[in-house]
CSV table of C-alpha atoms in Angstrom, one decimal:
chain,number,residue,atom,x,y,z
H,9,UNK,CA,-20.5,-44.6,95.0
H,10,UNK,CA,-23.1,-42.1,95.7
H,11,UNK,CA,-26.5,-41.9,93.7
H,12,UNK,CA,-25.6,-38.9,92.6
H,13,UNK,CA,-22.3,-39.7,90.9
H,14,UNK,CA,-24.1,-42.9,89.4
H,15,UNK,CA,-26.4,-41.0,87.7
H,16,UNK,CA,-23.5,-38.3,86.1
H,17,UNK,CA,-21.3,-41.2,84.9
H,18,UNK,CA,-24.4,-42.5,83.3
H,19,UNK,CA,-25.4,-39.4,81.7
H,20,UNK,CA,-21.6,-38.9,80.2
H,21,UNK,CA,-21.8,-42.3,78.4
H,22,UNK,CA,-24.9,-41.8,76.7
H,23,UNK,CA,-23.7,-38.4,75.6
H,24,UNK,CA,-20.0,-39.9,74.4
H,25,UNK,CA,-22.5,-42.6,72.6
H,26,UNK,CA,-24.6,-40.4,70.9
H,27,UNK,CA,-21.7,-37.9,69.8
H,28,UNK,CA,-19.5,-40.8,68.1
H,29,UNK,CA,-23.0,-42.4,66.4
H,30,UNK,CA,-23.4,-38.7,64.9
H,31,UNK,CA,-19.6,-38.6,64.0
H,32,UNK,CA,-20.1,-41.9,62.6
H,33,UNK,CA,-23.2,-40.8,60.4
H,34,UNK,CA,-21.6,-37.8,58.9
H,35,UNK,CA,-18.6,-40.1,58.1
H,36,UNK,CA,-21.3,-42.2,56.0
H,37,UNK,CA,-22.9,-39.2,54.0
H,38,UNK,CA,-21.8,-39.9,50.2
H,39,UNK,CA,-19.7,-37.5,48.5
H,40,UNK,CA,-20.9,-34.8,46.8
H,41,UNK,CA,-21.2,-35.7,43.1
H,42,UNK,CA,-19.5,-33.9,40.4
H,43,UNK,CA,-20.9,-33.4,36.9
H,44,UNK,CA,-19.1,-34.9,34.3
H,45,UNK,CA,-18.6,-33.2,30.4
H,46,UNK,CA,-17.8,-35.0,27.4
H,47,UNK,CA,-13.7,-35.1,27.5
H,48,UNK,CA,-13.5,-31.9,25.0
H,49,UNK,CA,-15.7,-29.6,27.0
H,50,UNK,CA,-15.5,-27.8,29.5
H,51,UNK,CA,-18.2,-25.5,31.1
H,52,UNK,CA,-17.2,-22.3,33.4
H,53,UNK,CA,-19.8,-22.0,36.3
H,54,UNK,CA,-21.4,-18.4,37.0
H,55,UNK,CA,-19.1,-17.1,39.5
H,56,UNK,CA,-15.9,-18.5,37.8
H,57,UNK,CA,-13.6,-14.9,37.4
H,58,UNK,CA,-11.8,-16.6,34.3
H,59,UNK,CA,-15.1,-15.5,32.1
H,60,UNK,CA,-14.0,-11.9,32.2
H,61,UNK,CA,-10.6,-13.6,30.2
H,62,UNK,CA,-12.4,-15.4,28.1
H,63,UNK,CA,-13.0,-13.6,24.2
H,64,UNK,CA,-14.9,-14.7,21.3
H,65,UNK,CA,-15.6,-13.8,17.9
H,66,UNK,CA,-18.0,-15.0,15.1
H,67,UNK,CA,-16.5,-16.9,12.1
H,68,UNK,CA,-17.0,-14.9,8.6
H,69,UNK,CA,-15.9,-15.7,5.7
H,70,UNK,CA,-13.2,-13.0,4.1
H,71,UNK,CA,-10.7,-13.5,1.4
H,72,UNK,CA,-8.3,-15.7,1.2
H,73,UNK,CA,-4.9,-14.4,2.1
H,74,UNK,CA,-1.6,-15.2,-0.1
H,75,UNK,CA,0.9,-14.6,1.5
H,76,UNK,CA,2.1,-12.4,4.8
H,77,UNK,CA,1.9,-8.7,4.1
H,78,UNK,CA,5.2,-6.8,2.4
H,79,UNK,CA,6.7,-3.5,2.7
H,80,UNK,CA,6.3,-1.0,-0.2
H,81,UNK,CA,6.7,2.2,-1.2
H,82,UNK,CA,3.9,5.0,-2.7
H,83,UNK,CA,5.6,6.5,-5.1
H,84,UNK,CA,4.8,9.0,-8.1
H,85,UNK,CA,3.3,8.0,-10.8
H,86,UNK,CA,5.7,8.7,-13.5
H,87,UNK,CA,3.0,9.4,-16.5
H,88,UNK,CA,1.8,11.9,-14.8
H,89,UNK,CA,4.8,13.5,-13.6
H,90,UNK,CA,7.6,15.5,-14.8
H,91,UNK,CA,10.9,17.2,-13.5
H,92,UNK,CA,10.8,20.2,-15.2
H,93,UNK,CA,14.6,22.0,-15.7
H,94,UNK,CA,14.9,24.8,-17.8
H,95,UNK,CA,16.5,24.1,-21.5
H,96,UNK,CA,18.4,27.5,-22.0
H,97,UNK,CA,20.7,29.1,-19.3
H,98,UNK,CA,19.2,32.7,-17.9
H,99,UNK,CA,18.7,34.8,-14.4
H,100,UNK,CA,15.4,34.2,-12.7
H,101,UNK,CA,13.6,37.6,-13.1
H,102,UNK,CA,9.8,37.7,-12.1
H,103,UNK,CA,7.3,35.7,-9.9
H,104,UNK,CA,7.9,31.9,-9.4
H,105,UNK,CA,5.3,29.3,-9.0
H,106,UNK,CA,4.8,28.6,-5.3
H,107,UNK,CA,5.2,25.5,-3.9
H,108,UNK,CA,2.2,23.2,-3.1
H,109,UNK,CA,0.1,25.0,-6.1
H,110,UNK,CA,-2.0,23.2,-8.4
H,111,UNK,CA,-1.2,24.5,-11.7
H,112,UNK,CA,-2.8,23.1,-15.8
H,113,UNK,CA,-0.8,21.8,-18.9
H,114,UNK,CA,1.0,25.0,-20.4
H,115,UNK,CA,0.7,27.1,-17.2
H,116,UNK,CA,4.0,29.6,-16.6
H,117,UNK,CA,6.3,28.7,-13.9
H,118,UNK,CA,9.2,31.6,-14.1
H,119,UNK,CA,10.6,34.1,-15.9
H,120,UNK,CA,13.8,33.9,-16.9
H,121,UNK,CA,16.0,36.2,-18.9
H,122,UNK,CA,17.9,34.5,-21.3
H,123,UNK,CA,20.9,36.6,-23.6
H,124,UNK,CA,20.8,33.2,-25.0
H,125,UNK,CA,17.1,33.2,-26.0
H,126,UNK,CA,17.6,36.2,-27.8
H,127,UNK,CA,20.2,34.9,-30.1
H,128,UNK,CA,18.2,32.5,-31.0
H,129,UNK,CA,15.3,34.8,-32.1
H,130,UNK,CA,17.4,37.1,-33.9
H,131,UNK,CA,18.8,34.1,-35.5
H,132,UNK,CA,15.3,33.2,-36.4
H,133,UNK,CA,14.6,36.5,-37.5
H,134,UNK,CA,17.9,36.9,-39.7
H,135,UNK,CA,16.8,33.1,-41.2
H,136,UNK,CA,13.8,34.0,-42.6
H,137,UNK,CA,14.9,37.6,-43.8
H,138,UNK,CA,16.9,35.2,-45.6
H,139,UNK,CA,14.4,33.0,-46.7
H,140,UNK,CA,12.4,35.7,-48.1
H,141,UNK,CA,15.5,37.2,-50.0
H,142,UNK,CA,16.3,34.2,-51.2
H,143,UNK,CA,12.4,33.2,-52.8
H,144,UNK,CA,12.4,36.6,-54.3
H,145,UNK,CA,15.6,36.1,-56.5
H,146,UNK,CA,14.5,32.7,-57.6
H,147,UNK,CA,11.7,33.9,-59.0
H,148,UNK,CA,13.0,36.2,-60.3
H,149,UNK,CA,16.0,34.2,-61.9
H,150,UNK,CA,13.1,31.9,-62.6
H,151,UNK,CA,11.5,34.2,-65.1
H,152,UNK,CA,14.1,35.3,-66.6
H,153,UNK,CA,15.4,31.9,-67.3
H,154,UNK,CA,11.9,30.9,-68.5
H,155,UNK,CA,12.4,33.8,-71.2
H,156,UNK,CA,15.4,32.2,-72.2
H,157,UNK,CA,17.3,35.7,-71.0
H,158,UNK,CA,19.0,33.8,-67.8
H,159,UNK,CA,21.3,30.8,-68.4
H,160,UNK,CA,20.4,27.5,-66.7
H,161,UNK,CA,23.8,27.6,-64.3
H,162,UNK,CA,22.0,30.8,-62.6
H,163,UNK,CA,18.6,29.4,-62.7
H,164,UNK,CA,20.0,26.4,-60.6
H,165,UNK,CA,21.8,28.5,-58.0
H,166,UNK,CA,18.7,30.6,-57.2
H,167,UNK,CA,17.2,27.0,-56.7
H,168,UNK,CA,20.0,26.1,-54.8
H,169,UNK,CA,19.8,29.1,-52.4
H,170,UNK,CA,16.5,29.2,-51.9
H,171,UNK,CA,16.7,25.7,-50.5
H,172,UNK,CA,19.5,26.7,-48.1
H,173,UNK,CA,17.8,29.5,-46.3
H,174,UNK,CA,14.1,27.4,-46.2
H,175,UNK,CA,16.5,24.8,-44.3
H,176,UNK,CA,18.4,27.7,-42.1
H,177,UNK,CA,14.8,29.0,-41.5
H,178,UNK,CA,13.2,25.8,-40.2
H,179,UNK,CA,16.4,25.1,-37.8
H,180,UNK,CA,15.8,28.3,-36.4
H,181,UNK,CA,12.1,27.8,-36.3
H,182,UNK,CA,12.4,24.3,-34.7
H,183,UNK,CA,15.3,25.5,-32.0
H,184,UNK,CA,12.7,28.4,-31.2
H,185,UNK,CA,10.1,25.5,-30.4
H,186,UNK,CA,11.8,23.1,-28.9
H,187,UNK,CA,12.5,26.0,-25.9
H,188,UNK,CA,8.8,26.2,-26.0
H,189,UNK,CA,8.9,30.1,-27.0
H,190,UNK,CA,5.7,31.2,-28.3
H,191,UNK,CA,7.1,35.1,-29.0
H,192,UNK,CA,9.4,35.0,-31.7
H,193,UNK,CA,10.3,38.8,-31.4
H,194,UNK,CA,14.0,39.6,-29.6
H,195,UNK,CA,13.2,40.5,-26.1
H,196,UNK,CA,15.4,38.0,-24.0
H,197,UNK,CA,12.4,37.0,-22.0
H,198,UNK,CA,11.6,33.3,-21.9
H,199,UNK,CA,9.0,31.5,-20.0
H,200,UNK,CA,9.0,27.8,-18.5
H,201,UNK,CA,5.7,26.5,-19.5
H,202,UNK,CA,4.7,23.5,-17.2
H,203,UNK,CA,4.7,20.6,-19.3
H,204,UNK,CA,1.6,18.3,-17.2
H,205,UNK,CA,-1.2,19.3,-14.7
H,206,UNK,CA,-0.7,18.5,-11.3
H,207,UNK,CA,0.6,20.1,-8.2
H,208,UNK,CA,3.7,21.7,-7.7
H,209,UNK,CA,5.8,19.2,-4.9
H,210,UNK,CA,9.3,20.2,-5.3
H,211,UNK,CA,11.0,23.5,-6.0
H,212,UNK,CA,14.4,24.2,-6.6
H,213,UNK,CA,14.4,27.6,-7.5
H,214,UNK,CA,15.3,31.1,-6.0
H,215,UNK,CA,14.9,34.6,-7.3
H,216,UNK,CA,17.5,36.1,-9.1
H,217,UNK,CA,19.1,32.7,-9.5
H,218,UNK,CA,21.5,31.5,-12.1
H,219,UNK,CA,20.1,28.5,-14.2
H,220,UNK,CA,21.3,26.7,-16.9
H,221,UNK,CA,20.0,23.4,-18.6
H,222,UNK,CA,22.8,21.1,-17.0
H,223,UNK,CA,22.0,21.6,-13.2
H,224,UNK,CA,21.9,18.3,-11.6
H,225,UNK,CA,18.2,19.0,-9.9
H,226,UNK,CA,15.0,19.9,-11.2
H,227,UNK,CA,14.0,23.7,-11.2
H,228,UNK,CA,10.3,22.2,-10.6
H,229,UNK,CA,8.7,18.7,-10.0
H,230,UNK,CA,4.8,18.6,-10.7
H,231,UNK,CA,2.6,15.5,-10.5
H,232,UNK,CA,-0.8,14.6,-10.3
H,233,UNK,CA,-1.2,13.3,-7.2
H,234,UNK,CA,-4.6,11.7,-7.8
H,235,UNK,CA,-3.0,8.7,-8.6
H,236,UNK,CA,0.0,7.5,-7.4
H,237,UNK,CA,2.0,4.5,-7.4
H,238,UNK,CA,2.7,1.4,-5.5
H,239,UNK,CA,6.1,-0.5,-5.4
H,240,UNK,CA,7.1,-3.3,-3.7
H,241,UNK,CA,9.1,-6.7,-4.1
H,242,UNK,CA,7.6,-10.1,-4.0
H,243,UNK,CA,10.0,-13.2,-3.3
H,244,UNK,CA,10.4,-15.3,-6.0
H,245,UNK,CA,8.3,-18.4,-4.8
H,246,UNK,CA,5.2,-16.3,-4.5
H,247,UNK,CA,5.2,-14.7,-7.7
H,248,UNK,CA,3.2,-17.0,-9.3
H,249,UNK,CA,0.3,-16.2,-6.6
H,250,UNK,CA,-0.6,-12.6,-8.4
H,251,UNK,CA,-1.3,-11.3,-11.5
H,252,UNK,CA,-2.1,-8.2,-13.4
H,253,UNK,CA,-5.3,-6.6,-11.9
H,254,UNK,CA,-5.0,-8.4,-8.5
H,255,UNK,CA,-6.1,-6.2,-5.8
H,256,UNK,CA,-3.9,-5.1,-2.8
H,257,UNK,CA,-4.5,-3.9,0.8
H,258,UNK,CA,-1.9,-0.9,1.8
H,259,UNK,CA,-1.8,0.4,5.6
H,260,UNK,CA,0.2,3.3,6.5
H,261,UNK,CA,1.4,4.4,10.1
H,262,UNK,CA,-0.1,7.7,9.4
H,263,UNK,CA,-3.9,6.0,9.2
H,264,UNK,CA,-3.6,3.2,12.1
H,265,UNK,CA,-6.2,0.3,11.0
H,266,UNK,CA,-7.2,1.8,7.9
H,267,UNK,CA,-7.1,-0.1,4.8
H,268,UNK,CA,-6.8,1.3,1.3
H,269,UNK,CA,-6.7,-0.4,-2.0
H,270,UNK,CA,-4.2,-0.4,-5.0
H,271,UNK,CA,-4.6,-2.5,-8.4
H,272,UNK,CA,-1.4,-4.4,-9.6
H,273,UNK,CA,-0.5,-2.7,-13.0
H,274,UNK,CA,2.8,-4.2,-13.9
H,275,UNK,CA,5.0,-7.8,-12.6
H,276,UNK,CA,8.5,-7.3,-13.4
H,277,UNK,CA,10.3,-9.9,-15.8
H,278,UNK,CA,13.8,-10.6,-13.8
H,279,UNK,CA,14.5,-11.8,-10.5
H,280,UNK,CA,17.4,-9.5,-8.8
H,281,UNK,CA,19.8,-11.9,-7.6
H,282,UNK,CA,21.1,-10.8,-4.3
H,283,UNK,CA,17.1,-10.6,-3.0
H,284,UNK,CA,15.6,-13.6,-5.0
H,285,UNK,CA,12.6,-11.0,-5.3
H,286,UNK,CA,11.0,-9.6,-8.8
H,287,UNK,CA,9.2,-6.0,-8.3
H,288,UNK,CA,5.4,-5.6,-8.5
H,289,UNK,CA,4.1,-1.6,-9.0
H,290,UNK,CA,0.4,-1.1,-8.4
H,291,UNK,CA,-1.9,1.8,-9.4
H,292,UNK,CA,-3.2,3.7,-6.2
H,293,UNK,CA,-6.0,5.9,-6.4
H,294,UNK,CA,-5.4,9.1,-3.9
H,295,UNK,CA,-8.4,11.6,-4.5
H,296,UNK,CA,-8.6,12.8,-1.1
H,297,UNK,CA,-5.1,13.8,-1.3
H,298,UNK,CA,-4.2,11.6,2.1
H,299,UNK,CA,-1.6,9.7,0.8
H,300,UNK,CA,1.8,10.8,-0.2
H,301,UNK,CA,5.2,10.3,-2.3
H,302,UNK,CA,7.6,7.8,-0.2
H,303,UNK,CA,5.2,6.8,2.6
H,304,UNK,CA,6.0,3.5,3.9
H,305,UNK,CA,3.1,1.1,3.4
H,306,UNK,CA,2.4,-2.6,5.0
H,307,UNK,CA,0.7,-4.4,1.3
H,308,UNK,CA,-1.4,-7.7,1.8
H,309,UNK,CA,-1.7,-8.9,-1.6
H,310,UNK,CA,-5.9,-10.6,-2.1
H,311,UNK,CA,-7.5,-13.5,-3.8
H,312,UNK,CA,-10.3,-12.9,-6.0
H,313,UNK,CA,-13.2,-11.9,-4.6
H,314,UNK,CA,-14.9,-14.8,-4.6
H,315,UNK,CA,-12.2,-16.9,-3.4
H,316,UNK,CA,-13.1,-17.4,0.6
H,317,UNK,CA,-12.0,-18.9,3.5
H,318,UNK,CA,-12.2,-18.9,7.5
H,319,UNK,CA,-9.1,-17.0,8.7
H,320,UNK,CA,-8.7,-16.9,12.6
H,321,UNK,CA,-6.1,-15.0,14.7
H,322,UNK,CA,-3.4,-17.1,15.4
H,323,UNK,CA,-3.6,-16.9,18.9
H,324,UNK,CA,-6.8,-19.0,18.9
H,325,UNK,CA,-4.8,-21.7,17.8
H,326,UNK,CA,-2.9,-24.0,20.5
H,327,UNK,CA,-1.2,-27.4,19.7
H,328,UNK,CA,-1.6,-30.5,22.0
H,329,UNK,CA,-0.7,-34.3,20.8
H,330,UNK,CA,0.8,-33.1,17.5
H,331,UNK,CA,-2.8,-31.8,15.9
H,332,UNK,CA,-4.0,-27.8,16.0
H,333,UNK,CA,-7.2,-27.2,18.4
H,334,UNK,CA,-9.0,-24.0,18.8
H,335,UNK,CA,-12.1,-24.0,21.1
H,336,UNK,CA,-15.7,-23.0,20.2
H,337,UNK,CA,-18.0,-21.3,22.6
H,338,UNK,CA,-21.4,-23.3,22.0
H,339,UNK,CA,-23.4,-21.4,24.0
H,340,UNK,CA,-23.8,-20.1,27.6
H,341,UNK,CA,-20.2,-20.1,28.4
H,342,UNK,CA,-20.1,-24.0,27.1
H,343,UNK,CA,-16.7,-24.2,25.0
H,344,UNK,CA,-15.7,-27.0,22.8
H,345,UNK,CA,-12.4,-28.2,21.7
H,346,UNK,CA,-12.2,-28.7,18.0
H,347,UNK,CA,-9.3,-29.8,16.2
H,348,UNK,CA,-8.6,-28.0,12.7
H,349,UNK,CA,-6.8,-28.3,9.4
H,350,UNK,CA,-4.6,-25.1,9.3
H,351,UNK,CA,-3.6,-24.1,5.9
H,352,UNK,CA,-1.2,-20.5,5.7
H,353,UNK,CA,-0.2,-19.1,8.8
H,354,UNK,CA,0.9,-15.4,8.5
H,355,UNK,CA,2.3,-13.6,11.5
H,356,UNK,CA,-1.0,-13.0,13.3
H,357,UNK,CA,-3.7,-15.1,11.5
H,358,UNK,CA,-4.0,-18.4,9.7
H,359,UNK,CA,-6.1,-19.9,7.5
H,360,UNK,CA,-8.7,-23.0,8.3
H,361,UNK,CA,-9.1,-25.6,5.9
H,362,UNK,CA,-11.4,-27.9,8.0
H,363,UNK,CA,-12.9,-27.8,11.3
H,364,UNK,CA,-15.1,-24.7,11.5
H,365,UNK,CA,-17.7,-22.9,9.6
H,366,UNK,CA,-19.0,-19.8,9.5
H,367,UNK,CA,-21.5,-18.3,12.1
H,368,UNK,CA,-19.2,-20.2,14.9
H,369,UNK,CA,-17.8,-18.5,17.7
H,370,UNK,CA,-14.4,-19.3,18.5
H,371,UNK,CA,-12.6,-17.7,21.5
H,372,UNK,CA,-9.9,-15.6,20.5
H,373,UNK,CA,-8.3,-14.8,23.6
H,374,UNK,CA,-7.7,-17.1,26.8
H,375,UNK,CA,-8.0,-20.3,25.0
H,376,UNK,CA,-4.8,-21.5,26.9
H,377,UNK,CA,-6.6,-21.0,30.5
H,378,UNK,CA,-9.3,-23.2,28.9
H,379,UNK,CA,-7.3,-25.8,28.0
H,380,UNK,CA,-6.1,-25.7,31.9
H,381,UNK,CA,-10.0,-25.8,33.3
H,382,UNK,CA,-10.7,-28.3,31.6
H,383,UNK,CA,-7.2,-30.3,32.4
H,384,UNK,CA,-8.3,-29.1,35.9
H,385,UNK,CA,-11.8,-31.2,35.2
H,386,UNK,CA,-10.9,-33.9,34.3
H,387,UNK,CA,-8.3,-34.9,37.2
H,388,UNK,CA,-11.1,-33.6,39.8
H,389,UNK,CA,-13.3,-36.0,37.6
H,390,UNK,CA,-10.7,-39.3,37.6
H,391,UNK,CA,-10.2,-38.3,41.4
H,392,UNK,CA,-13.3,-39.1,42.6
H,393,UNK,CA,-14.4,-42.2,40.5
């Protein structure tokens, strides 16, 4: 063998050498360490892209909720309303009330002309024609009997009449009232008063149209539609969790997310049968003239007002082991798992009797991919111990 190869094979060793002692030290290097949580934590680093999943909320206290929202009804309010039909029959003659107007107590509605309304006014006049006929010959029958002139069977006749046509009079008086007629003359016209402020909502009325008091609608409905009501019907086993006054939360598809409050007026006494429910109306103030006659309305029935609670959306809530858990962000995306005491769960929230308090932030959306992150932790954690 030539130098020159001597001193090549000897270089090639001591590079092999030096490559397998490198290879040898990296293989020595000690693992890189992992940070370990308590077991119900679980910590998201900076550039972890679940944070933008991850929603929380601060704990309040609100109102403790009863029982999961019902569907009523608005509705009028009946002492304030009436359905006006007119009480003799007549033609429409004249201007009508319009539709939608806000009319006062003894405001005219239509015109009618009534043969029938006449009658009755000449019958009224006849009546007390009579009346006064009929007090002029008893006193004069009267005096004469006083001067012993008249006998006694006259006196008592006079008497007798005079007391029929006061009667005849007053029935004619009392029919002329009872159509509400204020001019007592024979001129066929007679006017439908309404009976009750409010505004005008339906109208069933046409010019030159026929009426008569047995039609099967209305001529007119006006209400006051400042307040209306609320009804609604409450299964039997919660009826014992409201009472007269309680305060109610109404939400109608025509106001997304808006909340408007009714007081309960009146719990009925009997349970229907078919429903097992018992019906609850409410009073429902409606200055601002939003809210309307047979809306549809979601109703949460409150707790007094001090009555208080944590109430959490029910998606915040997951179940592991048999227990509920929620997790609590405690600070620089830092979440704890907790478990809680749920009380009520309604459709989207639930109540908390134990295990958070107010001021707390609990996530509300993505608590799920937590619960994986940290499942995630803890077998990288058992992995390399």
């Amino acid at each position: 063998m030539s130098a020159r190869s001597f001193y090549t094979t000897q270089l090639a060793v001591v590079l092999l050498g030096a490559f397998l002692s490198g290879c040898q030290s990296r293989n020595h290097e000690p693992p890189p360490s992992v940070i370990a949580h308590p077991k119900d934590e679980v910590v998201l680093s900076p550039k972890s892209p679940k944070r933008e999943y991850i929603k929380d909320e601060i704990i309040e206290l609100v109102q403790r909720p009863l029982m999961d929202p019902v569907t009523g009804k608005i509705a009028y309010n009946e002492a304030r309303t009436a359905r006006v039909s007119s009480p003799i029959a007549g033609r429409v003659i004249g201007a009508i009330a319009a539709l939608g107007a806000h009319i006062r107590a003894g405001d005219a509605l239509v015109e009618i002309d009534s043969p029938e309304l006449g009658q009755a006014q000449s019958a009224y006049a006849d009546a007390m024609s009579d009346l006064n006929l009929a007090n002029r010959s008893f006193e004069r029958i009267k005096e004469l009997y006083d001067n012993g002139i008249a006998p006694r069977k006259e006196q008592e006749q006079s008497e007798d009449n005079l007391i029929r046509a006061h009667s005849e009079a007053e029935r004619a008086r009392l029919k002329l009232i009872n159509l509400g007629v204020r001019n007592r003359r024979p001129d066929n016209r007679f006017i439908l008063h309404s009976p009750v402020s409010g505004t005008i909502t339906e109208r069933n009325i046409n010019p030159g149209m026929e009426v008569r008091p047995d039609l099967a609608a209305p001529l007119f409905v006006v209400s006051d539609l400042n307040e209306l009501w609320v009804q609604m019907d409450i299964f039997e086993k919660d009826i014992g969790l409201i009472h007269i006054g309680a305060t109610v939360l109404l939400q109608v598809p025509a106001y997304p997310g808006e909340d408007f409050t009714a007081t309960v007026s009146y719990i009925g006494q009997v349970v229907d049968e078919a429903t097992r429910t018992v019906k609850v109306r409410c009073i429902l103030p409606n200055l601002d003239k939003r809210l309307f006659p047979a809306m549809f309305a979601s109703i949460a029935v409150q707790s007094d007002p001090d009555d208080l609670s944590v109430v959490v959306p029910l998606n915040a809530i997951f179940a592991q082991d048999e227990s509920d858990w929620v997790y609590v962000n405690i600070g620089d995306y830092h979440y704890q798992r907790r478990p809680v005491t749920v009380g009520l769960r309604l459709k989207d929230r639930a109540v908390i009797l134990s295990g958070l308090k107010p001021g707390e932030r609990i996530v509300v959306q993505g608590a799920l991919l937590l619960r994986t992150e940290q499942d995630t932790e803890q077998q990288t954690g058992e992995g390399t111990r």
